[in-house]
Coordinates of C-alpha atoms in Angstrom, one line a residue:
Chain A
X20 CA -55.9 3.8 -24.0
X21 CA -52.7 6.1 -24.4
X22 CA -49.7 3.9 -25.8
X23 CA -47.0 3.4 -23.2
X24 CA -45.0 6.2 -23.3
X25 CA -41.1 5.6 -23.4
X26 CA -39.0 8.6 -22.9
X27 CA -35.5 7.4 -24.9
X28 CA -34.9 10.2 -27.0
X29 CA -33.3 7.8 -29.3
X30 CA -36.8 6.6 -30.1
X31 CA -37.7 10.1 -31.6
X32 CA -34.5 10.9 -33.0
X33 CA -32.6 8.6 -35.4
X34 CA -29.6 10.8 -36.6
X35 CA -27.0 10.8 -34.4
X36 CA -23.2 11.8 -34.8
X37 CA -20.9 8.7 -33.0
X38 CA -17.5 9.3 -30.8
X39 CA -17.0 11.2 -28.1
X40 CA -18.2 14.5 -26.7
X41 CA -17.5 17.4 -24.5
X42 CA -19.2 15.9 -21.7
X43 CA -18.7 19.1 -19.2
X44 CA -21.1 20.5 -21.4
X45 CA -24.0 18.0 -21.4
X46 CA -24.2 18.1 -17.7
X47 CA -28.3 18.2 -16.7
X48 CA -28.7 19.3 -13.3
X49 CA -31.7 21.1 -11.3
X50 CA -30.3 24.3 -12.2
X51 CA -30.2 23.8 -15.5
X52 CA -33.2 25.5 -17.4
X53 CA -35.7 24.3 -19.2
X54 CA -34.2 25.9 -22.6
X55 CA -30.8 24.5 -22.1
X56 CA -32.7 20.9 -21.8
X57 CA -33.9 21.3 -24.6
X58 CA -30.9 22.0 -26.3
X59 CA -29.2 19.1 -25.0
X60 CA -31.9 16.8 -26.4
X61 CA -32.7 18.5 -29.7
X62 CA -28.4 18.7 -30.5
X63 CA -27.2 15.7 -32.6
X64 CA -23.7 15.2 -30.6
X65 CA -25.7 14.8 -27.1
X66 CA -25.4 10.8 -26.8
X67 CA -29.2 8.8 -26.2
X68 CA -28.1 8.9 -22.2
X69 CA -27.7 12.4 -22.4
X70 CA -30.6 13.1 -24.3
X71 CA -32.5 10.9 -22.3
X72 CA -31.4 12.1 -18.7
X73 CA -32.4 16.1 -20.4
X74 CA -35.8 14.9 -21.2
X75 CA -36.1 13.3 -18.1
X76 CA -35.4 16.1 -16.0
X77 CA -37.2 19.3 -18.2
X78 CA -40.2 16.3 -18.3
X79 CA -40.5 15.8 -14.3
X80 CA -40.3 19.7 -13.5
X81 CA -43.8 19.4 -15.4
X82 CA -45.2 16.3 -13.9
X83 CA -47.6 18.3 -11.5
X84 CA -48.5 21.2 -13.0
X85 CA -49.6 18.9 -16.1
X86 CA -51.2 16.6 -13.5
X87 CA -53.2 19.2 -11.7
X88 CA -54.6 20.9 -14.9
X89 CA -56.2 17.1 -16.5
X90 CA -57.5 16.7 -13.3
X91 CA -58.8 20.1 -13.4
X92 CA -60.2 19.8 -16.5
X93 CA -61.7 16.1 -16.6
X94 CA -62.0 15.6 -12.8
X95 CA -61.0 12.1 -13.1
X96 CA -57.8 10.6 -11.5
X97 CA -57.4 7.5 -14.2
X98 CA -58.9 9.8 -16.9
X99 CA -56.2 12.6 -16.2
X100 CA -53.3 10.2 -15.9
X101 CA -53.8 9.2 -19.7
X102 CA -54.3 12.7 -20.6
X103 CA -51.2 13.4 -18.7
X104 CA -49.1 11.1 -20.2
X105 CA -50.4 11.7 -23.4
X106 CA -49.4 14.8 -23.3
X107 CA -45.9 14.3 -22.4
X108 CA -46.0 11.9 -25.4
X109 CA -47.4 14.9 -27.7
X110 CA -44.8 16.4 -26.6
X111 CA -41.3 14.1 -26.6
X112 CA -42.5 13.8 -30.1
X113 CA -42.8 17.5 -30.8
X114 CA -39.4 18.9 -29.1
X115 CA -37.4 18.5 -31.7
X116 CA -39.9 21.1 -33.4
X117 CA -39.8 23.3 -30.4
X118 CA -38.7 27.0 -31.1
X119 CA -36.4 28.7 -29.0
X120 CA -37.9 32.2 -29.3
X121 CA -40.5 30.5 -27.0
X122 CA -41.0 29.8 -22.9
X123 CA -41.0 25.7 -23.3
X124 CA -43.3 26.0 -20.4
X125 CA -45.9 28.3 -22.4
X126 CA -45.6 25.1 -25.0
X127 CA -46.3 22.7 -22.6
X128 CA -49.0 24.4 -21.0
X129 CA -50.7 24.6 -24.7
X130 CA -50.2 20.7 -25.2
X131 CA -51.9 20.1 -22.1
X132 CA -54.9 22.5 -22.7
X133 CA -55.2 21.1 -26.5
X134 CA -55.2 17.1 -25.6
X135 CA -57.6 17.9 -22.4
X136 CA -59.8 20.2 -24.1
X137 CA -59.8 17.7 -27.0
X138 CA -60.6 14.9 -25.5
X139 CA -63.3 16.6 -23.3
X140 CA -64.9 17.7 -26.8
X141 CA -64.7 14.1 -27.8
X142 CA -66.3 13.1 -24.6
X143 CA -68.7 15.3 -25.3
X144 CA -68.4 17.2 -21.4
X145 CA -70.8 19.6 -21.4
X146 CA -72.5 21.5 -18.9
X147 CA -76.2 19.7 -18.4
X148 CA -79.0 20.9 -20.0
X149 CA -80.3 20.7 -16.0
X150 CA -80.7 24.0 -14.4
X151 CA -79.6 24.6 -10.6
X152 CA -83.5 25.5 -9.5
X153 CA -81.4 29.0 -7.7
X154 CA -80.1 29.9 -10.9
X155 CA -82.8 28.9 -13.5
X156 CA -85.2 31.8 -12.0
X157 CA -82.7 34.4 -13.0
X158 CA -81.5 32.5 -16.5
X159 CA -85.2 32.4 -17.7
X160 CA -86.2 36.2 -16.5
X161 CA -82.5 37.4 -17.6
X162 CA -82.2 36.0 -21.2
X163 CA -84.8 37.9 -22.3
X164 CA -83.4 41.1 -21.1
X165 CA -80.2 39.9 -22.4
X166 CA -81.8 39.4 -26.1
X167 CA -82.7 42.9 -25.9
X168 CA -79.7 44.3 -25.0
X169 CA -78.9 44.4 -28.7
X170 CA -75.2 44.6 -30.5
X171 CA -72.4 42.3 -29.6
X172 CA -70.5 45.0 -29.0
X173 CA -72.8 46.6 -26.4
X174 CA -72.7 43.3 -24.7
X175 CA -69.1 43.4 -24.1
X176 CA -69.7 46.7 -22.6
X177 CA -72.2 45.2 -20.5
X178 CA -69.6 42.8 -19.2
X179 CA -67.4 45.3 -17.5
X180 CA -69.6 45.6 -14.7
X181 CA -68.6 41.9 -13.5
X182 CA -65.7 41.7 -11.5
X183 CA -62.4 39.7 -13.2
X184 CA -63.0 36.0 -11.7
X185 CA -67.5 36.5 -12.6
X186 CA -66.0 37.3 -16.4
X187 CA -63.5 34.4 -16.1
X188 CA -66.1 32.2 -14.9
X189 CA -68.9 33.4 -17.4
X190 CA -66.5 32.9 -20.7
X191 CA -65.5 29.0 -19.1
X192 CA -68.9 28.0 -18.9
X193 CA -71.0 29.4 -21.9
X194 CA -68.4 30.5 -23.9
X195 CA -66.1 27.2 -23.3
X196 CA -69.2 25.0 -22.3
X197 CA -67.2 23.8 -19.1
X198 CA -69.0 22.1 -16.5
X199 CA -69.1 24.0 -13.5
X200 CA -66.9 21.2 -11.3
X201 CA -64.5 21.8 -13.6
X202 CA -63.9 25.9 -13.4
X203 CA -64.7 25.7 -10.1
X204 CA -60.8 23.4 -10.3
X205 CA -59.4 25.7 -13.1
X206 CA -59.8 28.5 -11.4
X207 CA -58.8 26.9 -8.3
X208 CA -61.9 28.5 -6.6
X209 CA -62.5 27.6 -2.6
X210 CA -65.5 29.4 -1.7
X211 CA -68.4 26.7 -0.7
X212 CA -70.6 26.7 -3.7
X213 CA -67.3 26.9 -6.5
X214 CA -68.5 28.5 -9.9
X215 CA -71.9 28.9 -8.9
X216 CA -71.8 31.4 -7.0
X217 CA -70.2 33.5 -9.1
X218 CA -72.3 32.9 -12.0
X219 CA -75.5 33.8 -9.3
X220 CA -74.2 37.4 -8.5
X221 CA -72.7 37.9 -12.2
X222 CA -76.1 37.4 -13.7
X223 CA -77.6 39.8 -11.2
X224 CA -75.4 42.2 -11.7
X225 CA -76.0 41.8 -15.5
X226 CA -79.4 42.1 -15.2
X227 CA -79.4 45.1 -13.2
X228 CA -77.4 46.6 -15.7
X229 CA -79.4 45.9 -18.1
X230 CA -82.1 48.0 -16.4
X231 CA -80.2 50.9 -15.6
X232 CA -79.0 50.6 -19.2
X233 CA -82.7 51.1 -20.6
X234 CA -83.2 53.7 -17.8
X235 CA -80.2 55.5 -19.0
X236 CA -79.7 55.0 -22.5
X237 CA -75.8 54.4 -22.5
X238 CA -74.2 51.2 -21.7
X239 CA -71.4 53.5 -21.2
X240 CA -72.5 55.0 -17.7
X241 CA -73.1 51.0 -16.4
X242 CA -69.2 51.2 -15.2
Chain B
X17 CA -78.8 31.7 -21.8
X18 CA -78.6 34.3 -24.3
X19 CA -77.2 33.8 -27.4
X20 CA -75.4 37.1 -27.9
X21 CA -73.9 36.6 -24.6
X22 CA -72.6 33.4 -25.5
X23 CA -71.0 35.0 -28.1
X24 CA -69.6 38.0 -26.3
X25 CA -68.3 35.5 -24.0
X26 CA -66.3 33.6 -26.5
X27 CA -62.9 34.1 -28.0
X28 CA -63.2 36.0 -31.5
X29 CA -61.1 36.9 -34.3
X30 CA -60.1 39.6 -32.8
X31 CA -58.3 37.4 -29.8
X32 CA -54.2 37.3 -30.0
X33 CA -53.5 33.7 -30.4
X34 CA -53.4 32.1 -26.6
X35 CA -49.5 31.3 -26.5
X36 CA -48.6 34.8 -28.2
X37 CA -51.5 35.9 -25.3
X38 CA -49.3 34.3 -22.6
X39 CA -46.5 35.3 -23.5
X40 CA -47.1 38.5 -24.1
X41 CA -47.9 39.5 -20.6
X42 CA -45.1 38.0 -19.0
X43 CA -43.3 40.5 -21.3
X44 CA -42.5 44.0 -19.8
X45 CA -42.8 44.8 -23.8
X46 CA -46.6 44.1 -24.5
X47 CA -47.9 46.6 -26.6
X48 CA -50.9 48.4 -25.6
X49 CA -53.2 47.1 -27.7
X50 CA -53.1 43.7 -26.6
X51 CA -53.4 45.1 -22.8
X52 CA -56.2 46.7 -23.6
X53 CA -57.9 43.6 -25.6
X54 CA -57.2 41.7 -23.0
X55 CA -58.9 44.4 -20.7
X56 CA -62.3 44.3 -22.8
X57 CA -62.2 40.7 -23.3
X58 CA -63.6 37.9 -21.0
X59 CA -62.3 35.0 -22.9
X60 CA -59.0 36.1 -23.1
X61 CA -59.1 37.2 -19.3
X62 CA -60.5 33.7 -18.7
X63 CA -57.5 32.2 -20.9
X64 CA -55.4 33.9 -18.5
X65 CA -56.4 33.1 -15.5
X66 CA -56.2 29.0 -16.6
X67 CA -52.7 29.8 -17.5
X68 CA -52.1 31.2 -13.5
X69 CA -54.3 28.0 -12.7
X70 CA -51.5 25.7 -14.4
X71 CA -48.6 27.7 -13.3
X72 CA -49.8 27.3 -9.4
X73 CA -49.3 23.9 -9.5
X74 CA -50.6 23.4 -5.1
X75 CA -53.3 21.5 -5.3
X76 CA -56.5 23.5 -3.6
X77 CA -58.0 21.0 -2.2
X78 CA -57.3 17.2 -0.9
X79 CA -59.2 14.8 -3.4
X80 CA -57.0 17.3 -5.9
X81 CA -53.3 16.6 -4.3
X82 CA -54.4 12.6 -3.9
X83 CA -55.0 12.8 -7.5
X84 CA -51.9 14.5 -8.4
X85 CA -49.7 12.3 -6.1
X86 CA -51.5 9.3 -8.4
X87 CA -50.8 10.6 -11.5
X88 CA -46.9 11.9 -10.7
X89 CA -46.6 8.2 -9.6
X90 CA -47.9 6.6 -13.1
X91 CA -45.6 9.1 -14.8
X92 CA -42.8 8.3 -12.9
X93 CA -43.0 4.6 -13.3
X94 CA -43.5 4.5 -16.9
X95 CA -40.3 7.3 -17.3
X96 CA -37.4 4.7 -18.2
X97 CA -34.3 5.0 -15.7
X98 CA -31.5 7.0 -19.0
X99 CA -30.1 4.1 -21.1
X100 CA -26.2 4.2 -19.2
X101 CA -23.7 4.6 -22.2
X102 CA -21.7 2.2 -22.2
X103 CA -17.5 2.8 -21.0
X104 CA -16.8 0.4 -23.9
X105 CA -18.4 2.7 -26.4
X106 CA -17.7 6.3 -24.6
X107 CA -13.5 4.2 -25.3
X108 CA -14.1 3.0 -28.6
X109 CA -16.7 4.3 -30.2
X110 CA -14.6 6.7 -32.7
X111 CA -12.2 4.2 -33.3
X112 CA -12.1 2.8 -36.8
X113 CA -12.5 -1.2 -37.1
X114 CA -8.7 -1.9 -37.9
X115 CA -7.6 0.0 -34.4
X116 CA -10.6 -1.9 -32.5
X117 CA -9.0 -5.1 -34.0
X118 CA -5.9 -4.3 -32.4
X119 CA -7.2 -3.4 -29.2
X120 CA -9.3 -6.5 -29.2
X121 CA -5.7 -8.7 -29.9
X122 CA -4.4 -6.8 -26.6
X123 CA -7.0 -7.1 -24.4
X124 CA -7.1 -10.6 -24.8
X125 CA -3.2 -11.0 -24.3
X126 CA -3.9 -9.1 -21.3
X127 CA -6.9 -11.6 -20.3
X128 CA -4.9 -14.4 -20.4
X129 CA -1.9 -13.0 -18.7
X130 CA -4.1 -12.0 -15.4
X131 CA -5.9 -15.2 -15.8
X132 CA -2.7 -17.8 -15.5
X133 CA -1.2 -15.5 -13.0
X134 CA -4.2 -15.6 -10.7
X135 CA -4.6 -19.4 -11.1
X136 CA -0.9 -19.9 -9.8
X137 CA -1.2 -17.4 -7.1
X138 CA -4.4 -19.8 -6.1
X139 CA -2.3 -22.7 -5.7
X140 CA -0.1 -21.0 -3.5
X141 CA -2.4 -18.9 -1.1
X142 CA -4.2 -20.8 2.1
X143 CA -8.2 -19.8 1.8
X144 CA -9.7 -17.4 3.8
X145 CA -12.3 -17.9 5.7
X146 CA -15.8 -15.9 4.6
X147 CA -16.7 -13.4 7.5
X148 CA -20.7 -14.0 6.7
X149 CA -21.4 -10.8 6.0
X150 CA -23.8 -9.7 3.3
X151 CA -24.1 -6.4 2.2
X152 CA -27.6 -5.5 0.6
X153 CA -29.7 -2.3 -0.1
X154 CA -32.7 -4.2 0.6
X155 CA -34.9 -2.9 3.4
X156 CA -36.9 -5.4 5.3
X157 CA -40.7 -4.8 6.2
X158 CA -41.3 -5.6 9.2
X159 CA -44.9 -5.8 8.9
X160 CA -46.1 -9.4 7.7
X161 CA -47.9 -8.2 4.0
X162 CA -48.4 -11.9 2.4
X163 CA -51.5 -13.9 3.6
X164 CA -52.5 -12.1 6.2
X165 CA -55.7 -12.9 8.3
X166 CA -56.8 -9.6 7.8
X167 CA -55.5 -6.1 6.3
X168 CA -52.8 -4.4 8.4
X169 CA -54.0 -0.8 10.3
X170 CA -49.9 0.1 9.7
X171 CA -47.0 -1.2 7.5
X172 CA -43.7 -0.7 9.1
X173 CA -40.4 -1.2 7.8
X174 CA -37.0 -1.2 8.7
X175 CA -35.3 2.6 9.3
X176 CA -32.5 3.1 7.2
X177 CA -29.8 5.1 8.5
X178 CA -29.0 8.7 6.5
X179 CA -33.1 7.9 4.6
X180 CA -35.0 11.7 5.3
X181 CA -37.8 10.2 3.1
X182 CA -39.4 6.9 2.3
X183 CA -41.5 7.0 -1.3
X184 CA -44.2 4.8 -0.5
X185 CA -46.4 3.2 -3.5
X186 CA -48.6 0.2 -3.8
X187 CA -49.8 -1.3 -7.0
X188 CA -51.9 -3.5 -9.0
X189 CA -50.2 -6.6 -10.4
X190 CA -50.6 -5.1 -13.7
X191 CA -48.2 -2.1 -12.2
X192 CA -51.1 0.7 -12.0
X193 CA -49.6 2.6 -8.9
X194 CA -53.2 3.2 -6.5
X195 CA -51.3 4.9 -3.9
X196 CA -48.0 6.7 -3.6
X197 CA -46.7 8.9 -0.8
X198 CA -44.0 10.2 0.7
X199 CA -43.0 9.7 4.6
X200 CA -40.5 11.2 6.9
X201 CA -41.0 7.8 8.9
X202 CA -40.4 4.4 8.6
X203 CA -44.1 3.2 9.1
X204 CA -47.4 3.9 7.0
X205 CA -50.8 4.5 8.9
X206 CA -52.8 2.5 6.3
X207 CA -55.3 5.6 4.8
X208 CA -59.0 4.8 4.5
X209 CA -58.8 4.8 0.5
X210 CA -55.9 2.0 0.9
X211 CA -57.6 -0.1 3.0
X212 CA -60.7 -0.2 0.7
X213 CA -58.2 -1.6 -1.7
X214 CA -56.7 -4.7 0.9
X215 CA -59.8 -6.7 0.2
X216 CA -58.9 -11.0 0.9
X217 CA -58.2 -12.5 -2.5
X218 CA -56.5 -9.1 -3.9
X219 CA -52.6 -9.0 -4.5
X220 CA -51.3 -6.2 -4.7
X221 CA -47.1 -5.1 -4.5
X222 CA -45.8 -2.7 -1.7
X223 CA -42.6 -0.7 -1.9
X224 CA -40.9 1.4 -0.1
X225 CA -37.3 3.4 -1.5
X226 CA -35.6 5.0 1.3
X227 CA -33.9 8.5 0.2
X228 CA -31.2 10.8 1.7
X229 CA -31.7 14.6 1.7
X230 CA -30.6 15.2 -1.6
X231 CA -33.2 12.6 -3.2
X232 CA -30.7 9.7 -3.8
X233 CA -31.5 6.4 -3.7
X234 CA -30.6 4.6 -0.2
X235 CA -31.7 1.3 -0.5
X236 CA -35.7 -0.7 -1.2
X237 CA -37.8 -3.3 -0.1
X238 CA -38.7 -4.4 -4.1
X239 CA -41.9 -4.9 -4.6
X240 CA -43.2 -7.1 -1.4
X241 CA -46.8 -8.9 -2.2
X242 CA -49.3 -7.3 0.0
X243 CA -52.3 -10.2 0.1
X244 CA -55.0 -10.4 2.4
X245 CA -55.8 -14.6 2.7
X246 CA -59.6 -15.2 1.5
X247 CA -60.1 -17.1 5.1
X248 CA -59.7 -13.9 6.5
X249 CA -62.8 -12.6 5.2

């Protein structure tokens, strides 16, 4: 279980000029942007209210977005909501280290990816050994072909002739072992059959490749 | 599948690191190599493509925005309202302890001043009567909740005037938010996923928080126990 997260920035950050301060200048409205937030929070003269209502507001603009990706990835509402609040947690303790130089939603986004990825590793959430009886007739027949196909780098070539969301789909589920469910939510796909599909037509487009490759002798011409 | 595929398929050495990835094509600047990397490359097109996943923050589908609404809720309750500072320190708190000394003296001259000049006024005003009135930000719901023979189709509450929204979220005893919405009106068809929840014997906490247009808090039933009376089964 996630420990309860508390969002006083007084928690996080001890040292702390007293008296008063140019209030005008703390001000944390909607308008305000995420980088000026966190300059209110991470400067020592912004009181434990201010710094408080800064990480309040930069936090909320991020509720969703960091709720609809642990859903995405984990597919579970109770599951995501600790992965969701662990991340904010990761990451109230972490602003203080944030650099400037970079989009805090970029650094966000890379907490949330780390602690769901993470803890979908530790969950061990792999795709099932289980073929789909429409796509093992093409795995089993295709590997082969695939074996022969030869250098890594050939491979790559190979790739091209899959459109952007078939490549996309491919590297999530061998290359990042995700289950299907899930890129079928990370990629935010609608058709019927999700990620399948696409991994259907990418591996016979692959293996027709393949042949025209041995006919032709260049995986050059496959493009 | 194919080893060497996997492979292909995977980020390499070769791969910018994911944030400077990101970054870099959001940035007019990218140099050509990385565009053309990222060109050749299906994990780093794949990275990508989750990043425009987590910046399109609509949920696709309707088990996704149920989920979403769930898990805003829990954050939202377990954000802490910003610790109020205090006029007393915003006044004193760079004054040194001799000055606060002196201050303190004063004040209580002042105390005591207001205090036997408001017990002789006492004596000599007649008392008014009390008009009755109450004020309260409480909203009423109008819908019996609490040992009910069976679980309500609707919950209704009272409107409140200037509310455009009503935050709607039920909970467990132990505070776990299991549904939270948002209305226009003041009344909540019970949804099939609630009702599952209403079973007799189960307590659970309703609450509604009325809100004007600019997302200010109107007034709130507090949590009202929503319990279904184990006769009822």
């Amino acid at each position: 279980m996630t420990p309860e997260l508390t969002l006083h920035a007084a928690d996080c950050i001890g040292d702390r000029h007293s008296g008063l301060y140019s209030d005008w200048m703390r001000d944390v409205s909607p308008n305000t942007s995420d980088e000026e937030l966190v300059a209110v929070f991470n400067d020592s003269r912004s009181s434990a209210a201010q710094r408080d209502r800064a990480v309040n507001e930069l936090f909320s603009r991020y509720h969703s977005k960091v709720a609809a990706w642990c859903f995405r990835v984990v597919g579970d509402r109770d599951w995501a909501a600790d992965l969701a609040q662990e991340t904010f947690l990761k990451a109230l303790r972490a602003l203080p280290g944030f650099r400037m130089d970079a989009k805090f939603s970029t650094w966000i986004y890379m907490i949330a990816r780390n602690s769901s990825f993470n803890a979908r590793e530790a969950r061990a959430m792999r795709p099932s050994a289980e073929v789909d009886p429409e796509m093992a007739d093409e795995s089993e027949r295709i590997d082969e072909i695939l074996e022969s196909a030869g250098e890594l780098a050939q491979m790559r070539e190979m790739l091209r002739v899959l459109d952007d969301t078939e490549r996309a789909v491919m590297a999530l589920h061998y290359g990042e072992e995700m289950t299907l469910p899930a890129v079928t939510r990370l990629l935010r796909l609608d058709n019927q059959s999700g990620a399948k599909a696409y991994i259907v037509s990418a591996k016979r487009k692959l293996k027709s490749a393949v042949a025209r490759w041995k006919s032709s002798g260049s995986p050059e011409r496959l493009s | 599948m194919s080893e060497l595929l996997k492979q292909a398929l995977k980020r390499g050495p070769e791969c910018p690191e994911i944030e400077v990835l990101i970054e870099s094509l959001e940035s007019p600047n990218t140099s050509a190599g990385v565009r053309r990397h990222v060109a050749d490359c299906a994990a780093c097109q794949a990275e990508v493509a989750l990043y425009q996943g987590f910046e399109a923050s609509t949920p696709v589908s309707g088990e996704e925005r149920q989920a979403v609404d769930f898990i805003v809720a829990r954050l939202a309750d377990r954000m802490l309202p910003p610790k109020r500072e205090s006029v007393f320190a915003r006044l004193f708190g760079s004054l040194t302890p001799v000055r606060m000394g002196a201050f303190a003296m004063a004040a209580a001259v002042v105390v005591l001043g207001v205090g036997l000049t408001t017990q002789w006024r006492a004596r000599q005003v007649e008392p008014v009567a009390e008009t009755g009135i109450v004020r309260s930000t409480k909203i009423r719901v109008t819908t019996p909740l609490e040992n009910v023979s069976r679980a309500p189709a609707e919950i209704a509450w009272q409107a409140v005037e200037g509310a455009t929204t009503y935050d709607v979220s039920v909970a467990e005893v132990d505070r776990t938010v299991v549904f939270y919405n948002k209305f226009t009106t003041s009344v909540l068809p019970v949804p099939a996923d609630l009702a599952r929840l209403l079973v007799p014997g189960k307590t659970l906490t309703f609450r509604v928080t009325a809100r004007d247009s600019a997302g200010k808090e109107l007034a709130t039933t507090g949590a009202v126990t929503l319990r279904v009376d184990v006769a009822g089964r």
